[in-house]
XYZ file of C-alpha atoms in Angstrom:
480
model
C 0.000 0.000 0.000
C 1.639 3.230 -1.159
C 1.003 6.440 0.752
C 1.747 9.920 -0.564
C 3.980 11.985 1.772
C 1.497 14.891 2.175
C -1.098 12.502 3.613
C 1.408 10.960 5.989
C 2.423 14.409 7.239
C -1.102 15.286 8.348
C -1.424 15.922 12.107
C -2.312 12.842 14.128
C -5.631 14.428 15.146
C -6.708 14.749 11.491
C -5.605 11.203 10.668
C -7.555 9.972 13.676
C -10.692 11.701 12.375
C -10.147 10.109 8.942
C -10.102 6.600 10.412
C -12.704 7.113 13.153
C -15.710 5.962 11.011
C -14.037 2.590 10.305
C -15.098 -0.521 12.189
C -12.686 -2.225 14.563
C -11.918 -4.929 11.993
C -11.298 -2.390 9.211
C -9.049 -0.256 11.404
C -7.040 -3.321 12.382
C -6.654 -4.269 8.716
C -5.396 -0.778 7.823
C -2.795 -0.952 10.588
C -1.614 -4.392 9.445
C -1.405 -3.394 5.777
C 0.195 0.028 6.241
C 2.565 0.372 9.168
C 2.747 4.141 8.578
C -0.606 4.421 10.321
C 0.255 2.092 13.195
C 0.493 4.831 15.825
C -2.781 6.507 14.880
C -4.474 3.140 14.372
C -3.513 1.943 17.826
C -5.137 4.997 19.385
C -8.397 3.988 17.734
C -8.062 0.248 18.335
C -7.932 0.726 22.089
C -10.983 3.001 22.363
C -13.048 -0.051 23.286
C -11.277 -2.841 25.140
C -12.424 -6.264 26.310
C -10.027 -7.966 28.728
C -10.700 -11.511 29.900
C -8.710 -13.082 32.708
C -8.090 -16.367 30.852
C -7.077 -14.774 27.538
C -3.708 -15.740 26.138
C -1.228 -12.891 26.594
C -3.757 -10.705 28.420
C -0.955 -9.649 30.758
C 0.955 -8.169 27.784
C -2.055 -6.091 26.726
C -2.489 -4.857 30.295
C 1.214 -4.020 30.537
C 1.125 -2.122 27.226
C -1.809 0.033 28.316
C -0.222 0.777 31.698
C 3.179 1.680 30.183
C 1.751 3.914 27.460
C -0.586 6.610 28.853
C -1.277 7.894 25.310
C -3.154 4.644 24.677
C -4.827 4.447 28.085
C -6.172 7.981 27.774
C -8.047 6.982 24.593
C -10.063 4.226 26.304
C -13.756 5.163 26.347
C -15.419 1.753 26.847
C -13.985 -1.137 28.872
C -15.194 -4.640 29.722
C -13.389 -6.747 32.343
C -14.346 -10.430 32.433
C -13.175 -12.491 35.410
C -13.436 -16.259 34.951
C -11.721 -19.306 36.459
C -9.005 -20.339 36.862
C -8.097 -17.370 39.044
C -4.533 -16.394 40.023
C -3.182 -17.333 43.419
C -4.645 -15.495 46.404
C -3.273 -11.973 46.649
C -2.311 -11.623 42.985
C -5.259 -10.307 40.929
C -5.150 -10.807 37.173
C -5.312 -7.029 36.578
C -3.862 -4.175 38.597
C -6.413 -2.225 40.678
C -4.969 1.076 39.385
C -5.268 -0.035 35.742
C -7.572 2.896 34.859
C -5.360 5.567 36.460
C -4.736 7.239 33.059
C -8.154 6.482 31.527
C -9.574 9.962 32.038
C -11.922 9.546 29.048
C -13.512 6.304 30.273
C -17.275 6.609 29.806
C -18.544 3.035 30.083
C -17.397 0.165 32.309
C -18.773 -3.376 32.347
C -17.696 -5.944 34.928
C -18.512 -9.613 34.444
C -17.569 -10.912 37.840
C -15.629 -8.620 40.167
C -11.885 -8.593 39.352
C -10.637 -8.159 42.940
C -11.233 -10.302 46.018
C -9.042 -8.449 48.550
C -10.582 -5.392 50.292
C -7.400 -3.342 49.748
C -7.490 -3.925 45.986
C -11.219 -3.206 45.901
C -10.604 0.104 47.662
C -7.850 1.159 45.247
C -10.003 0.212 42.248
C -12.953 2.222 43.564
C -10.755 5.228 44.387
C -9.223 5.276 40.900
C -12.646 5.165 39.265
C -13.968 7.968 41.498
C -10.952 10.288 41.256
C -9.496 9.626 37.785
C -12.421 8.481 35.630
C -14.587 11.559 36.085
C -16.379 11.041 32.751
C -17.608 7.562 33.709
C -21.355 7.597 33.049
C -22.379 3.987 32.390
C -21.786 1.035 34.726
C -22.830 -2.560 34.011
C -22.385 -5.515 36.348
C -22.969 -9.194 35.644
C -22.330 -11.811 38.356
C -19.273 -14.000 38.070
C -16.812 -16.111 39.978
C -15.761 -13.274 42.344
C -18.593 -11.673 44.295
C -19.372 -7.974 44.282
C -18.089 -6.139 47.413
C -20.509 -6.123 50.335
C -19.882 -2.442 51.016
C -17.679 0.510 50.158
C -17.991 0.364 46.365
C -19.676 3.642 45.469
C -19.677 5.581 42.200
C -21.196 9.045 42.026
C -22.292 10.876 38.888
C -23.386 7.818 36.898
C -26.155 8.233 34.337
C -26.822 4.583 33.439
C -26.668 1.478 35.625
C -27.339 -2.025 34.292
C -27.464 -4.889 36.777
C -27.632 -8.538 35.767
C -30.052 -9.774 38.400
C -29.124 -12.660 40.658
C -29.099 -13.517 44.343
C -26.126 -11.127 44.480
C -27.924 -7.768 44.495
C -25.601 -5.265 46.187
C -26.328 -2.258 44.043
C -27.775 0.165 46.586
C -24.489 1.970 47.472
C -23.994 2.783 43.773
C -27.658 3.714 43.302
C -27.611 5.980 46.357
C -24.347 7.686 45.383
C -25.677 8.460 41.877
C -29.344 8.991 42.747
C -29.385 12.609 41.555
C -27.710 11.896 38.198
C -29.141 8.531 37.092
C -31.291 8.664 33.955
C -31.293 4.952 33.019
C -31.753 2.002 35.404
C -31.936 -1.514 34.017
C -32.293 -4.899 35.704
C -31.551 -7.758 33.319
C -32.828 -11.266 33.921
C -35.049 -12.492 36.756
C -35.547 -10.628 40.034
C -36.907 -11.574 43.451
C -38.988 -9.074 45.401
C -39.418 -9.825 49.089
C -39.885 -7.560 52.077
C -36.574 -6.375 53.515
C -34.436 -7.512 50.562
C -32.352 -5.204 48.290
C -34.966 -4.899 45.545
C -37.486 -3.770 48.164
C -35.092 -1.027 49.331
C -34.559 0.040 45.723
C -38.292 0.672 45.265
C -38.233 3.090 48.209
C -35.715 5.440 46.559
C -36.291 8.422 44.288
C -34.270 9.288 41.175
C -35.329 12.776 40.047
C -33.862 12.543 36.525
C -34.960 8.996 35.657
C -35.923 8.599 31.976
C -35.576 4.856 31.329
C -36.548 2.054 33.734
C -36.294 -1.698 33.166
C -37.546 -3.514 36.261
C -36.432 -7.002 35.205
C -38.614 -10.110 35.095
C -40.304 -11.128 38.347
C -39.547 -14.719 39.347
C -40.646 -14.729 42.988
C -42.475 -12.553 45.509
C -44.025 -13.287 48.883
C -46.929 -10.818 48.497
C -47.849 -10.256 44.811
C -50.429 -7.520 45.500
C -47.936 -5.554 47.608
C -45.320 -5.940 44.878
C -47.678 -4.556 42.231
C -48.601 -1.623 44.474
C -44.966 -0.797 45.266
C -43.747 -0.920 41.669
C -46.710 1.194 40.519
C -46.030 3.777 43.228
C -42.341 3.793 42.281
C -43.167 4.307 38.593
C -45.670 7.088 39.280
C -43.149 8.899 41.506
C -40.982 9.148 38.379
C -43.434 10.719 35.970
C -40.620 11.714 33.585
C -40.062 8.088 32.508
C -39.929 7.790 28.717
C -39.080 4.071 28.421
C -40.604 1.501 30.797
C -40.100 -2.267 30.897
C -42.080 -4.591 33.184
C -40.206 -7.709 32.063
C -39.345 -9.998 29.174
C -39.927 -13.429 30.718
C -42.636 -15.104 32.776
C -42.077 -17.799 35.366
C -45.050 -19.770 36.724
C -47.313 -17.048 35.338
C -45.758 -14.511 37.704
C -45.013 -11.058 36.317
C -45.005 -7.387 37.240
C -48.419 -5.771 36.876
C -49.748 -2.276 37.526
C -51.931 -1.622 40.543
C -54.943 -0.555 38.516
C -56.431 1.544 41.321
C -53.437 3.922 41.239
C -53.538 4.696 37.511
C -55.160 7.840 36.152
C -55.689 9.465 32.774
C -52.510 11.550 33.091
C -50.253 8.818 34.526
C -46.889 8.351 32.805
C -47.427 11.485 30.758
C -43.924 11.353 29.208
C -44.038 7.669 28.178
C -42.730 7.029 24.643
C -41.783 3.349 24.783
C -43.258 0.381 26.682
C -42.162 -3.230 27.120
C -44.200 -5.901 28.861
C -47.100 -8.334 28.533
C -50.607 -8.163 27.051
C -52.110 -7.868 30.543
C -50.048 -4.711 31.167
C -51.319 -3.043 27.999
C -54.882 -4.119 28.820
C -54.717 -2.386 32.220
C -53.362 0.836 30.692
C -56.153 0.776 28.092
C -58.855 -0.047 30.636
C -57.769 2.901 32.798
C -57.653 5.042 29.634
C -54.080 6.171 30.342
C -53.583 8.768 27.610
C -49.875 8.114 27.039
C -50.595 4.548 25.860
C -52.039 6.036 22.680
C -48.969 8.243 22.166
C -46.101 5.744 22.518
C -43.978 5.154 19.419
C -42.224 1.930 20.518
C -43.888 -1.213 21.898
C -42.462 -4.608 22.894
C -44.971 -7.364 23.681
C -44.151 -10.856 24.944
C -46.863 -13.308 23.917
C -47.596 -16.817 25.141
C -48.408 -18.524 21.836
C -48.032 -22.243 22.515
C -50.808 -24.173 20.788
C -52.299 -25.310 24.081
C -52.593 -21.686 25.141
C -55.954 -20.212 24.077
C -54.313 -16.771 23.849
C -57.099 -15.366 25.968
C -55.100 -12.456 27.373
C -53.796 -11.343 23.972
C -57.241 -11.225 22.389
C -58.601 -9.505 25.488
C -55.909 -6.850 25.082
C -56.917 -6.245 21.446
C -60.578 -5.992 22.430
C -59.996 -3.582 25.323
C -57.813 -1.255 23.240
C -60.455 -1.182 20.514
C -63.583 -0.794 22.664
C -62.532 1.645 25.385
C -64.515 4.870 25.701
C -61.841 6.986 24.019
C -61.719 8.598 20.576
C -58.383 6.881 19.897
C -58.825 3.252 18.862
C -55.302 2.727 17.511
C -51.808 3.163 18.920
C -49.252 5.439 17.256
C -46.558 2.769 17.536
C -43.891 2.942 14.820
C -41.383 0.438 16.237
C -42.776 -2.876 17.466
C -41.177 -5.987 18.947
C -43.272 -9.161 19.044
C -41.901 -12.140 20.938
C -43.908 -15.194 19.928
C -43.259 -18.533 21.604
C -41.202 -20.064 18.787
C -38.958 -23.101 19.230
C -36.546 -23.737 16.367
C -36.115 -27.521 16.413
C -35.663 -30.273 13.854
C -39.431 -30.779 13.797
C -41.356 -28.931 11.130
C -44.048 -26.661 12.619
C -47.681 -27.430 11.982
C -49.906 -25.249 9.820
C -51.973 -24.348 12.881
C -48.926 -22.711 14.486
C -48.303 -20.684 11.342
C -51.966 -19.654 11.195
C -51.870 -18.589 14.845
C -48.944 -16.314 14.112
C -50.680 -14.948 11.005
C -53.801 -14.056 13.015
C -51.693 -12.352 15.665
C -49.684 -10.398 13.098
C -52.889 -9.163 11.454
C -54.347 -8.174 14.832
C -51.234 -6.227 15.804
C -51.301 -4.473 12.413
C -54.889 -3.444 13.111
C -54.007 -2.144 16.589
C -50.796 -0.429 15.420
C -51.344 0.600 11.772
C -48.364 2.999 11.617
C -45.593 0.437 12.268
C -42.401 1.118 10.292
C -39.920 -1.269 11.954
C -40.802 -4.756 13.200
C -38.563 -7.012 15.282
C -40.008 -10.469 15.853
C -39.701 -14.237 16.116
C -41.462 -16.265 13.445
C -41.211 -19.796 12.100
C -39.428 -20.549 8.795
C -41.542 -19.467 5.827
C -41.556 -19.593 2.068
C -41.927 -16.467 -0.065
C -45.748 -16.531 -0.206
C -46.176 -17.140 3.535
C -43.656 -14.378 4.233
C -45.707 -11.961 2.134
C -48.972 -12.894 3.868
C -47.409 -12.442 7.302
C -46.675 -8.759 6.607
C -49.390 -7.886 4.092
C -51.244 -5.521 6.458
C -48.159 -3.432 7.345
C -48.298 -0.831 4.591
C -45.772 1.540 6.235
C -43.197 -1.152 7.038
C -39.582 -0.259 6.164
C -37.467 -2.649 8.290
C -38.041 -6.289 9.317
C -35.793 -8.088 11.828
C -36.160 -11.852 12.381
C -33.900 -14.665 13.659
C -31.719 -16.263 11.016
C -33.673 -19.507 11.570
C -36.753 -17.806 10.130
C -34.960 -17.735 6.768
C -34.174 -21.448 6.483
C -36.260 -21.565 3.294
C -34.511 -18.556 1.756
C -32.958 -19.583 -1.603
C -29.413 -18.705 -2.642
C -30.853 -15.985 -4.890
C -33.006 -13.911 -2.501
C -34.606 -11.744 -5.201
C -37.459 -14.195 -5.883
C -38.056 -14.693 -2.162
C -38.503 -10.993 -1.414
C -40.438 -10.043 -4.561
C -43.935 -10.830 -3.135
C -43.437 -8.955 0.148
C -41.761 -6.030 -1.645
C -44.787 -5.717 -3.940
C -47.157 -5.629 -0.942
C -45.049 -3.518 1.446
C -44.094 -0.743 -0.951
C -41.883 1.047 1.601
C -39.919 -2.022 2.757
C -36.201 -1.457 2.249
C -34.327 -3.706 4.679
C -34.668 -7.220 6.142
C -32.279 -8.288 8.922
C -31.528 -11.936 9.737
C -30.361 -11.903 13.363
C -27.589 -14.202 14.489
C -28.350 -16.649 17.330
C -27.495 -15.163 20.736
C -24.191 -16.101 22.366
C -22.586 -17.072 19.053
C -19.839 -15.529 16.950
C -21.925 -15.682 13.787
C -22.793 -12.562 11.811
C -25.991 -10.640 11.198
C -27.152 -10.738 7.579
C -28.632 -7.534 6.178
C -30.736 -7.695 3.001
C -31.158 -4.271 1.397
C -33.980 -4.098 -1.152
C -33.139 -2.117 -4.296
C -36.134 -0.769 -6.205
C -36.504 0.633 -9.710
C -38.221 3.842 -10.805
C -41.707 2.343 -10.357
C -40.884 0.888 -6.942
C -40.470 -2.632 -8.345
C -37.815 -4.760 -6.657
C -34.846 -5.129 -9.028
C -32.090 -6.438 -6.730
C -31.253 -7.482 -3.170
C -27.894 -6.445 -1.740
C -26.640 -8.826 0.955
C -23.954 -7.991 3.513
C -22.940 -9.384 6.901
C -21.727 -7.759 10.098
C -20.902 -8.783 13.656
C -21.638 -5.351 15.113
C -25.281 -4.543 14.471
C -25.139 -1.450 16.678
C -23.393 0.431 13.874
C -26.411 -0.228 11.658
C -29.131 0.933 14.059
C -28.937 4.633 13.282
C -29.043 3.987 9.550
C -32.079 1.720 10.011
C -33.788 4.234 12.358
C -34.443 1.380 14.786
C -34.413 2.033 18.560
C -31.651 0.095 20.305
C -33.958 -1.180 23.083
C -36.153 -2.799 20.401
C -33.191 -4.512 18.743
C -31.952 -7.354 20.944
C -32.252 -11.140 20.786
């Protein structure tokens, strides 16, 4: 690769801006091919780091970043993963002052806590509080080393994500950042019992809270009290724009609103909702005005054949028949989680028909949908067209890669029927299975002057987040 001298002589800041739009893989390739850009490329390569305790040569990467502050200062996002086997007692796999020069660190994710000794935990916490003043996002997922019982506090955070487990020691962080937090998210299943951490959390107030994901309820000793407490907590934060009441159900237990506390003007700022048909039914029955203003909706449906789908159809009926002039939702981005199991068995026609009826009903309730993220069984071209025939404004479809098992090697014929029906459709995403290193497949529909499909461009990517802005798809809609 030849490089003209004037380009090489550009200031490092300008070269960095030139390469900034490249993906991690592309930046790495440029550095390998042209050593002239090695210095600038390294500054970009270490913006986002993932360090895992059992990685080969991880100690060399750590040593490099500690020795060279010009690299450490560029780190904006860091993930530390602690897994067995662990080093001998007293010798952590990473130094507790590792982030001493990372003054631009904005996001930190810990999978397992990297330090078991109180002294190391204290140094780590002090460095984060005194050196990483731009740190705004903290994510914790349980691992082999437990989170400290006390003393780990971070002030000034805006976003906290907590992978729920029996290890729920988040209150010191929540309390220290209570005035600045805008996003709180519990991932996975949660237990709500009197006197336990989740109960204390519901007693706090976060004046700037905009996004709240409560997690999925797995156990509670007093369900009615739980529903009352979470409703009171939600209503105390009337600025919430995105609300999630869960993504999974266990033994038919789930978070539900206390209907007696809801009023017409409740949740007046709500723009996005995630939950179950029963939740939407309660909001509609209480004629909560913001339900008819939300632009993003995620619904988790129980669609096994033995399930009569009573609650889903009741939701449709309540939304349509309430004493309000608005009979439809303004939802533009919808996520529908149907109970689909991708196995070696071919699904029956009745399952496909159930999904078709549900898709038509959702289209009737939400006629303005532009992006749809769902789970559907494998389909041929004609069945694919029928599944989306009522979504006239649809521009983006996202389905698991298993839904495209019947897609031929030449996708043009497959997408022709749906492109003729959905005249605005321009992109179909085949999502990779979760927890795999496979790639997302993006099918871009190319239309002629009359809107007729003339070609389908196919590309793959491992990082779908870079595509979200271009697809105008909310990130909280787009997950597995």
